[in-house]
Amino acid sequence: MYSNFSSENILLISVKPEFAEKIMNGEKTIELRKSAPKKVSKENYILIYVTSPVKELWGICKINNIIKEDPTEFWKNYGSQTGITETQFSEYYRTNRNAFGIELKDVRNFSKYAIELKQLKKAFPNFMPPQTYSYINKNQINFGVLKQILKKIEDRTSIKK
């Protein structure tokens, strides 16, 4: 399903463990950011990297939409999809005129077979976990290693079904 990457950029996002769990279980379908990613668009892939202390890649999904709205309107329209409380949301955007959200779809959870940081460095030469997000161009990817990792995950998840 995800082994045929297109020639477009792939967005790599860093997510705290508590929010990564909510994304993986479907409770959080919009990832909040203070700025919108500019080098990706609808249907591009997102790799979900979980920050310290986990330091693993837990999933892959696609961008359904990139949303930009006034924070009040954003909360009214999408608050239930953010995985946080209204107080947390207001605090996060207290100094921002706009709220940005990346609406996620087709989330593929492989947290049980997470890809550790050392494996990521083999698949992505010069890999550094981003502060918020970064872009990976297809030319930066060692597709052989990445496809091996994804195949192992695919094999393990199909056995569990």
Short mmCIF file of N, CA and C in Angstrom, two decimals:
data_model
loop_
_atom_site.label_atom_id
_atom_site.label_comp_id
_atom_site.label_asym_id
_atom_site.label_seq_id
_atom_site.Cartn_x
_atom_site.Cartn_y
_atom_site.Cartn_z
N MET A 1 0.81 -1.20 0.00
CA MET A 1 0.00 0.00 0.00
C MET A 1 0.86 1.26 0.00
N TYR A 2 1.94 1.28 0.80
CA TYR A 2 2.76 2.46 0.91
C TYR A 2 4.15 2.27 0.33
N SER A 3 4.41 1.18 -0.34
CA SER A 3 5.76 0.96 -0.85
C SER A 3 6.01 1.69 -2.16
N ASN A 4 4.99 2.21 -2.80
CA ASN A 4 5.17 2.94 -4.06
C ASN A 4 5.13 4.44 -3.82
N PHE A 5 6.23 5.00 -3.32
CA PHE A 5 6.30 6.43 -3.06
C PHE A 5 6.38 7.17 -4.37
N SER A 6 5.72 8.32 -4.43
CA SER A 6 5.77 9.14 -5.63
C SER A 6 7.03 9.98 -5.62
N SER A 7 7.19 10.79 -6.64
CA SER A 7 8.38 11.63 -6.75
C SER A 7 8.27 12.90 -5.90
N GLU A 8 7.15 13.10 -5.25
CA GLU A 8 6.96 14.30 -4.46
C GLU A 8 7.67 14.21 -3.12
N ASN A 9 7.70 15.36 -2.45
CA ASN A 9 8.26 15.39 -1.11
C ASN A 9 7.41 14.59 -0.13
N ILE A 10 8.07 14.07 0.86
CA ILE A 10 7.40 13.38 1.96
C ILE A 10 7.60 14.27 3.18
N LEU A 11 6.53 14.50 3.92
CA LEU A 11 6.61 15.32 5.12
C LEU A 11 6.95 14.43 6.30
N LEU A 12 7.94 14.82 7.06
CA LEU A 12 8.31 14.10 8.27
C LEU A 12 7.93 14.99 9.44
N ILE A 13 7.05 14.49 10.30
CA ILE A 13 6.63 15.28 11.46
C ILE A 13 7.09 14.61 12.75
N SER A 14 7.45 15.44 13.71
CA SER A 14 7.78 14.96 15.05
C SER A 14 6.55 15.19 15.92
N VAL A 15 6.18 14.14 16.65
CA VAL A 15 4.99 14.18 17.48
C VAL A 15 5.33 13.61 18.85
N LYS A 16 4.83 14.24 19.89
CA LYS A 16 5.03 13.72 21.24
C LYS A 16 4.32 12.37 21.37
N PRO A 17 4.85 11.48 22.20
CA PRO A 17 4.26 10.14 22.31
C PRO A 17 2.75 10.13 22.60
N GLU A 18 2.28 10.98 23.49
CA GLU A 18 0.85 10.98 23.82
C GLU A 18 -0.02 11.31 22.61
N PHE A 19 0.46 12.21 21.75
CA PHE A 19 -0.31 12.57 20.56
C PHE A 19 -0.16 11.54 19.45
N ALA A 20 1.01 10.93 19.38
CA ALA A 20 1.21 9.85 18.40
C ALA A 20 0.25 8.70 18.68
N GLU A 21 0.08 8.36 19.95
CA GLU A 21 -0.87 7.29 20.32
C GLU A 21 -2.28 7.65 19.88
N LYS A 22 -2.66 8.92 20.06
CA LYS A 22 -4.00 9.35 19.65
C LYS A 22 -4.17 9.31 18.13
N ILE A 23 -3.12 9.63 17.41
CA ILE A 23 -3.18 9.52 15.94
C ILE A 23 -3.35 8.06 15.55
N MET A 24 -2.56 7.20 16.16
CA MET A 24 -2.59 5.78 15.80
C MET A 24 -3.92 5.11 16.13
N ASN A 25 -4.57 5.56 17.20
CA ASN A 25 -5.86 4.94 17.55
C ASN A 25 -7.06 5.67 16.94
N GLY A 26 -6.81 6.69 16.12
CA GLY A 26 -7.88 7.39 15.41
C GLY A 26 -8.56 8.49 16.19
N GLU A 27 -8.13 8.74 17.40
CA GLU A 27 -8.73 9.79 18.23
C GLU A 27 -8.32 11.18 17.75
N LYS A 28 -7.18 11.29 17.12
CA LYS A 28 -6.65 12.57 16.62
C LYS A 28 -6.47 12.44 15.11
N THR A 29 -7.26 13.21 14.34
CA THR A 29 -7.17 13.13 12.88
C THR A 29 -6.63 14.42 12.27
N ILE A 30 -6.38 15.41 13.12
CA ILE A 30 -5.77 16.66 12.66
C ILE A 30 -4.55 16.95 13.51
N GLU A 31 -3.41 17.09 12.85
CA GLU A 31 -2.17 17.44 13.52
C GLU A 31 -2.01 18.95 13.46
N LEU A 32 -1.86 19.58 14.62
CA LEU A 32 -1.78 21.03 14.71
C LEU A 32 -0.35 21.52 14.52
N ARG A 33 -0.22 22.64 13.85
CA ARG A 33 1.07 23.30 13.65
C ARG A 33 0.86 24.80 13.71
N LYS A 34 1.92 25.52 14.03
CA LYS A 34 1.86 26.98 14.05
C LYS A 34 2.15 27.57 12.68
N SER A 35 2.68 26.77 11.79
CA SER A 35 2.89 27.19 10.41
C SER A 35 2.55 26.01 9.51
N ALA A 36 2.14 26.34 8.31
CA ALA A 36 1.75 25.28 7.37
C ALA A 36 2.95 24.79 6.58
N PRO A 37 3.02 23.48 6.34
CA PRO A 37 4.08 22.98 5.46
C PRO A 37 3.81 23.49 4.04
N LYS A 38 4.85 23.94 3.36
CA LYS A 38 4.67 24.55 2.05
C LYS A 38 5.10 23.66 0.88
N LYS A 39 5.88 22.65 1.13
CA LYS A 39 6.41 21.82 0.03
C LYS A 39 5.63 20.53 -0.17
N VAL A 40 4.48 20.43 0.47
CA VAL A 40 3.62 19.25 0.29
C VAL A 40 2.18 19.72 0.12
N SER A 41 1.36 18.82 -0.34
CA SER A 41 -0.05 19.14 -0.52
C SER A 41 -0.89 17.87 -0.34
N LYS A 42 -2.16 18.01 -0.60
CA LYS A 42 -3.09 16.90 -0.49
C LYS A 42 -2.55 15.67 -1.22
N GLU A 43 -2.71 14.52 -0.57
CA GLU A 43 -2.30 13.21 -1.10
C GLU A 43 -0.81 12.91 -0.92
N ASN A 44 -0.01 13.88 -0.48
CA ASN A 44 1.39 13.57 -0.18
C ASN A 44 1.45 12.74 1.10
N TYR A 45 2.57 12.04 1.26
CA TYR A 45 2.75 11.19 2.43
C TYR A 45 3.34 11.94 3.61
N ILE A 46 3.03 11.45 4.79
CA ILE A 46 3.59 11.95 6.04
C ILE A 46 4.14 10.76 6.81
N LEU A 47 5.38 10.89 7.26
CA LEU A 47 5.95 9.91 8.17
C LEU A 47 5.82 10.48 9.58
N ILE A 48 5.39 9.65 10.53
CA ILE A 48 5.16 10.11 11.90
C ILE A 48 6.27 9.59 12.80
N TYR A 49 7.14 10.52 13.20
CA TYR A 49 8.25 10.22 14.09
C TYR A 49 7.85 10.62 15.51
N VAL A 50 8.06 9.72 16.45
CA VAL A 50 7.70 9.98 17.84
C VAL A 50 8.94 10.45 18.59
N THR A 51 8.77 11.57 19.28
CA THR A 51 9.90 12.20 19.96
C THR A 51 10.34 11.43 21.20
N SER A 52 11.37 11.96 21.82
CA SER A 52 11.95 11.39 23.05
C SER A 52 10.88 11.23 24.13
N PRO A 53 10.91 10.18 24.89
CA PRO A 53 11.97 9.19 25.00
C PRO A 53 11.83 8.02 24.02
N VAL A 54 10.81 8.02 23.18
CA VAL A 54 10.55 6.90 22.28
C VAL A 54 11.55 6.84 21.13
N LYS A 55 11.67 7.91 20.36
CA LYS A 55 12.62 8.03 19.24
C LYS A 55 12.45 6.93 18.20
N GLU A 56 11.22 6.83 17.69
CA GLU A 56 10.90 5.80 16.68
C GLU A 56 9.91 6.34 15.67
N LEU A 57 9.92 5.73 14.49
CA LEU A 57 8.93 6.01 13.47
C LEU A 57 7.77 5.05 13.71
N TRP A 58 6.59 5.61 13.90
CA TRP A 58 5.43 4.78 14.26
C TRP A 58 4.40 4.63 13.16
N GLY A 59 4.43 5.49 12.17
CA GLY A 59 3.37 5.37 11.18
C GLY A 59 3.61 6.19 9.94
N ILE A 60 2.72 5.96 9.01
CA ILE A 60 2.72 6.70 7.75
C ILE A 60 1.27 6.95 7.39
N CYS A 61 1.01 8.08 6.77
CA CYS A 61 -0.35 8.40 6.35
C CYS A 61 -0.28 9.36 5.17
N LYS A 62 -1.44 9.82 4.75
CA LYS A 62 -1.51 10.80 3.67
C LYS A 62 -2.15 12.08 4.19
N ILE A 63 -1.86 13.15 3.49
CA ILE A 63 -2.49 14.44 3.80
C ILE A 63 -3.83 14.47 3.10
N ASN A 64 -4.89 14.66 3.88
CA ASN A 64 -6.22 14.82 3.30
C ASN A 64 -6.46 16.29 2.95
N ASN A 65 -5.94 17.17 3.81
CA ASN A 65 -6.14 18.60 3.62
C ASN A 65 -5.19 19.36 4.54
N ILE A 66 -4.83 20.57 4.14
CA ILE A 66 -4.09 21.47 5.02
C ILE A 66 -5.01 22.64 5.30
N ILE A 67 -5.29 22.85 6.56
CA ILE A 67 -6.30 23.82 6.98
C ILE A 67 -5.62 25.05 7.58
N LYS A 68 -6.13 26.22 7.22
CA LYS A 68 -5.67 27.48 7.80
C LYS A 68 -6.91 28.30 8.15
N GLU A 69 -7.06 28.62 9.43
CA GLU A 69 -8.21 29.40 9.87
C GLU A 69 -7.84 30.22 11.09
N ASP A 70 -8.66 31.19 11.37
CA ASP A 70 -8.58 31.91 12.63
C ASP A 70 -8.73 30.87 13.75
N PRO A 71 -7.94 30.96 14.83
CA PRO A 71 -8.01 29.94 15.88
C PRO A 71 -9.42 29.68 16.43
N THR A 72 -10.21 30.73 16.61
CA THR A 72 -11.58 30.55 17.13
C THR A 72 -12.42 29.71 16.17
N GLU A 73 -12.35 30.04 14.89
CA GLU A 73 -13.09 29.29 13.88
C GLU A 73 -12.56 27.87 13.73
N PHE A 74 -11.25 27.75 13.78
CA PHE A 74 -10.63 26.44 13.68
C PHE A 74 -11.16 25.53 14.78
N TRP A 75 -11.14 26.01 16.02
CA TRP A 75 -11.61 25.19 17.13
C TRP A 75 -13.07 24.82 16.94
N LYS A 76 -13.88 25.77 16.53
CA LYS A 76 -15.32 25.53 16.33
C LYS A 76 -15.55 24.44 15.28
N ASN A 77 -14.77 24.49 14.21
CA ASN A 77 -14.96 23.54 13.09
C ASN A 77 -14.25 22.20 13.27
N TYR A 78 -13.10 22.21 13.98
CA TYR A 78 -12.29 21.00 14.00
C TYR A 78 -11.82 20.55 15.38
N GLY A 79 -12.20 21.27 16.42
CA GLY A 79 -11.67 21.00 17.76
C GLY A 79 -11.75 19.55 18.19
N SER A 80 -12.83 18.88 17.88
CA SER A 80 -13.01 17.49 18.31
C SER A 80 -12.04 16.53 17.63
N GLN A 81 -11.39 16.98 16.56
CA GLN A 81 -10.48 16.12 15.81
C GLN A 81 -9.01 16.33 16.19
N THR A 82 -8.74 17.25 17.14
CA THR A 82 -7.37 17.64 17.44
C THR A 82 -6.71 16.81 18.54
N GLY A 83 -7.49 16.09 19.32
CA GLY A 83 -6.92 15.26 20.39
C GLY A 83 -6.46 16.05 21.61
N ILE A 84 -6.86 17.32 21.69
CA ILE A 84 -6.52 18.14 22.86
C ILE A 84 -7.76 18.89 23.35
N THR A 85 -7.64 19.50 24.51
CA THR A 85 -8.75 20.27 25.07
C THR A 85 -8.76 21.68 24.47
N GLU A 86 -9.87 22.36 24.65
CA GLU A 86 -9.96 23.73 24.16
C GLU A 86 -8.95 24.64 24.87
N THR A 87 -8.72 24.39 26.15
CA THR A 87 -7.74 25.16 26.91
C THR A 87 -6.34 24.96 26.33
N GLN A 88 -5.98 23.71 26.05
CA GLN A 88 -4.67 23.42 25.45
C GLN A 88 -4.54 24.10 24.08
N PHE A 89 -5.61 24.03 23.30
CA PHE A 89 -5.63 24.64 21.98
C PHE A 89 -5.41 26.15 22.09
N SER A 90 -6.17 26.79 22.97
CA SER A 90 -6.07 28.25 23.15
C SER A 90 -4.68 28.65 23.60
N GLU A 91 -4.09 27.87 24.49
CA GLU A 91 -2.74 28.16 24.97
C GLU A 91 -1.73 28.02 23.82
N TYR A 92 -1.87 26.98 23.02
CA TYR A 92 -0.94 26.73 21.91
C TYR A 92 -0.96 27.88 20.90
N TYR A 93 -2.16 28.41 20.60
CA TYR A 93 -2.30 29.44 19.58
C TYR A 93 -2.49 30.85 20.16
N ARG A 94 -2.19 31.05 21.43
CA ARG A 94 -2.48 32.33 22.08
C ARG A 94 -1.83 33.54 21.40
N THR A 95 -0.69 33.38 20.76
CA THR A 95 -0.02 34.51 20.10
C THR A 95 -0.11 34.43 18.57
N ASN A 96 -0.91 33.52 18.05
CA ASN A 96 -1.01 33.34 16.60
C ASN A 96 -2.33 33.85 16.04
N ARG A 97 -2.25 34.46 14.88
CA ARG A 97 -3.46 34.91 14.19
C ARG A 97 -4.15 33.77 13.45
N ASN A 98 -3.37 32.78 13.06
CA ASN A 98 -3.90 31.64 12.31
C ASN A 98 -3.55 30.33 12.99
N ALA A 99 -4.46 29.40 12.87
CA ALA A 99 -4.22 28.03 13.31
C ALA A 99 -4.09 27.19 12.04
N PHE A 100 -3.11 26.29 12.05
CA PHE A 100 -2.90 25.41 10.90
C PHE A 100 -3.09 23.97 11.35
N GLY A 101 -3.72 23.20 10.50
CA GLY A 101 -3.91 21.79 10.80
C GLY A 101 -3.66 20.94 9.57
N ILE A 102 -3.05 19.81 9.79
CA ILE A 102 -2.85 18.85 8.72
C ILE A 102 -3.84 17.73 8.96
N GLU A 103 -4.83 17.64 8.10
CA GLU A 103 -5.84 16.59 8.24
C GLU A 103 -5.26 15.29 7.67
N LEU A 104 -5.26 14.27 8.51
CA LEU A 104 -4.63 13.00 8.18
C LEU A 104 -5.65 11.99 7.65
N LYS A 105 -5.21 11.15 6.75
CA LYS A 105 -6.07 10.05 6.29
C LYS A 105 -5.20 8.84 6.00
N ASP A 106 -5.83 7.70 5.93
CA ASP A 106 -5.14 6.44 5.62
C ASP A 106 -3.95 6.20 6.56
N VAL A 107 -4.17 6.41 7.84
CA VAL A 107 -3.09 6.23 8.81
C VAL A 107 -2.75 4.75 8.90
N ARG A 108 -1.48 4.47 8.73
CA ARG A 108 -0.98 3.11 8.83
C ARG A 108 -0.13 3.01 10.09
N ASN A 109 -0.62 2.33 11.08
CA ASN A 109 0.04 2.23 12.39
C ASN A 109 0.96 1.01 12.40
N PHE A 110 2.25 1.27 12.55
CA PHE A 110 3.17 0.16 12.74
C PHE A 110 3.98 0.34 14.02
N SER A 111 3.34 0.96 15.03
CA SER A 111 4.04 1.22 16.29
C SER A 111 4.50 -0.06 16.99
N LYS A 112 3.79 -1.17 16.78
CA LYS A 112 4.24 -2.44 17.37
C LYS A 112 5.53 -2.94 16.74
N TYR A 113 5.82 -2.45 15.54
CA TYR A 113 7.02 -2.83 14.81
C TYR A 113 7.80 -1.56 14.45
N ALA A 114 7.87 -0.65 15.40
CA ALA A 114 8.45 0.67 15.18
C ALA A 114 9.84 0.60 14.57
N ILE A 115 10.14 1.64 13.81
CA ILE A 115 11.45 1.75 13.19
C ILE A 115 12.29 2.66 14.08
N GLU A 116 13.34 2.09 14.62
CA GLU A 116 14.20 2.83 15.54
C GLU A 116 15.05 3.85 14.81
N LEU A 117 15.55 4.80 15.56
CA LEU A 117 16.36 5.87 15.01
C LEU A 117 17.54 5.35 14.19
N LYS A 118 18.22 4.31 14.65
CA LYS A 118 19.38 3.80 13.90
C LYS A 118 18.96 3.22 12.54
N GLN A 119 17.78 2.60 12.47
CA GLN A 119 17.28 2.09 11.19
C GLN A 119 16.91 3.26 10.26
N LEU A 120 16.33 4.30 10.85
CA LEU A 120 15.96 5.47 10.06
C LEU A 120 17.19 6.11 9.42
N LYS A 121 18.28 6.13 10.16
CA LYS A 121 19.51 6.73 9.63
C LYS A 121 20.07 5.92 8.46
N LYS A 122 19.77 4.62 8.41
CA LYS A 122 20.19 3.80 7.26
C LYS A 122 19.31 4.10 6.04
N ALA A 123 18.01 4.27 6.28
CA ALA A 123 17.07 4.54 5.18
C ALA A 123 17.18 5.97 4.68
N PHE A 124 17.46 6.89 5.58
CA PHE A 124 17.54 8.31 5.24
C PHE A 124 18.92 8.84 5.65
N PRO A 125 19.88 8.80 4.76
CA PRO A 125 21.20 9.33 5.11
C PRO A 125 21.07 10.76 5.64
N ASN A 126 21.85 11.08 6.66
CA ASN A 126 21.82 12.39 7.32
C ASN A 126 20.50 12.66 8.05
N PHE A 127 19.76 11.62 8.40
CA PHE A 127 18.49 11.81 9.10
C PHE A 127 18.70 12.49 10.44
N MET A 128 17.91 13.51 10.68
CA MET A 128 17.85 14.18 11.98
C MET A 128 16.38 14.39 12.29
N PRO A 129 15.92 13.94 13.45
CA PRO A 129 14.52 14.19 13.79
C PRO A 129 14.23 15.69 13.78
N PRO A 130 13.16 16.11 13.13
CA PRO A 130 12.87 17.54 13.04
C PRO A 130 12.29 18.10 14.34
N GLN A 131 12.45 19.40 14.54
CA GLN A 131 11.82 20.06 15.70
C GLN A 131 10.30 19.98 15.55
N THR A 132 9.78 20.34 14.39
CA THR A 132 8.35 20.25 14.14
C THR A 132 8.08 19.37 12.92
N TYR A 133 8.62 19.79 11.78
CA TYR A 133 8.54 18.96 10.58
C TYR A 133 9.68 19.30 9.65
N SER A 134 9.92 18.39 8.73
CA SER A 134 10.90 18.62 7.67
C SER A 134 10.43 17.85 6.44
N TYR A 135 11.15 18.03 5.38
CA TYR A 135 10.80 17.38 4.12
C TYR A 135 11.88 16.38 3.74
N ILE A 136 11.42 15.29 3.16
CA ILE A 136 12.34 14.31 2.63
C ILE A 136 12.05 14.20 1.14
N ASN A 137 13.05 14.46 0.35
CA ASN A 137 12.91 14.33 -1.09
C ASN A 137 13.24 12.90 -1.46
N LYS A 138 12.59 12.39 -2.48
CA LYS A 138 12.83 11.00 -2.88
C LYS A 138 14.30 10.72 -3.13
N ASN A 139 15.05 11.74 -3.56
CA ASN A 139 16.47 11.55 -3.83
C ASN A 139 17.30 11.38 -2.56
N GLN A 140 16.72 11.70 -1.40
CA GLN A 140 17.42 11.55 -0.13
C GLN A 140 17.15 10.19 0.51
N ILE A 141 16.32 9.40 -0.11
CA ILE A 141 15.89 8.14 0.50
C ILE A 141 16.64 6.97 -0.08
N ASN A 142 17.11 6.12 0.80
CA ASN A 142 17.66 4.84 0.38
C ASN A 142 16.45 3.91 0.27
N PHE A 143 15.84 3.86 -0.92
CA PHE A 143 14.60 3.12 -1.09
C PHE A 143 14.74 1.63 -0.79
N GLY A 144 15.92 1.07 -1.05
CA GLY A 144 16.12 -0.35 -0.76
C GLY A 144 15.92 -0.65 0.71
N VAL A 145 16.55 0.14 1.57
CA VAL A 145 16.42 -0.06 3.01
C VAL A 145 14.99 0.24 3.45
N LEU A 146 14.41 1.34 2.96
CA LEU A 146 13.05 1.70 3.36
C LEU A 146 12.05 0.63 2.94
N LYS A 147 12.18 0.12 1.74
CA LYS A 147 11.26 -0.92 1.28
C LYS A 147 11.42 -2.20 2.09
N GLN A 148 12.64 -2.53 2.48
CA GLN A 148 12.85 -3.70 3.34
C GLN A 148 12.13 -3.52 4.67
N ILE A 149 12.27 -2.32 5.25
CA ILE A 149 11.62 -2.04 6.53
C ILE A 149 10.10 -2.13 6.37
N LEU A 150 9.56 -1.49 5.33
CA LEU A 150 8.11 -1.52 5.12
C LEU A 150 7.62 -2.94 4.83
N LYS A 151 8.40 -3.72 4.11
CA LYS A 151 8.01 -5.11 3.82
C LYS A 151 7.94 -5.93 5.11
N LYS A 152 8.93 -5.74 6.01
CA LYS A 152 8.89 -6.44 7.30
C LYS A 152 7.64 -6.07 8.08
N ILE A 153 7.30 -4.79 8.07
CA ILE A 153 6.10 -4.34 8.78
C ILE A 153 4.86 -4.94 8.14
N GLU A 154 4.80 -4.88 6.82
CA GLU A 154 3.67 -5.44 6.07
C GLU A 154 3.50 -6.93 6.39
N ASP A 155 4.61 -7.68 6.37
CA ASP A 155 4.57 -9.11 6.66
C ASP A 155 4.07 -9.36 8.09
N ARG A 156 4.58 -8.61 9.04
CA ARG A 156 4.19 -8.80 10.44
C ARG A 156 2.75 -8.42 10.68
N THR A 157 2.29 -7.33 10.07
CA THR A 157 0.90 -6.91 10.30
C THR A 157 -0.08 -7.85 9.60
N SER A 158 0.28 -8.42 8.45
CA SER A 158 -0.63 -9.34 7.77
C SER A 158 -0.74 -10.65 8.53
N ILE A 159 0.31 -11.04 9.23
CA ILE A 159 0.27 -12.26 10.06
C ILE A 159 -0.68 -12.06 11.24
N LYS A 160 -0.70 -10.85 11.79
CA LYS A 160 -1.52 -10.55 12.98
C LYS A 160 -3.00 -10.42 12.68
N LYS A 161 -3.37 -10.24 11.39
CA LYS A 161 -4.77 -9.99 11.04
C LYS A 161 -5.63 -11.18 11.22
#
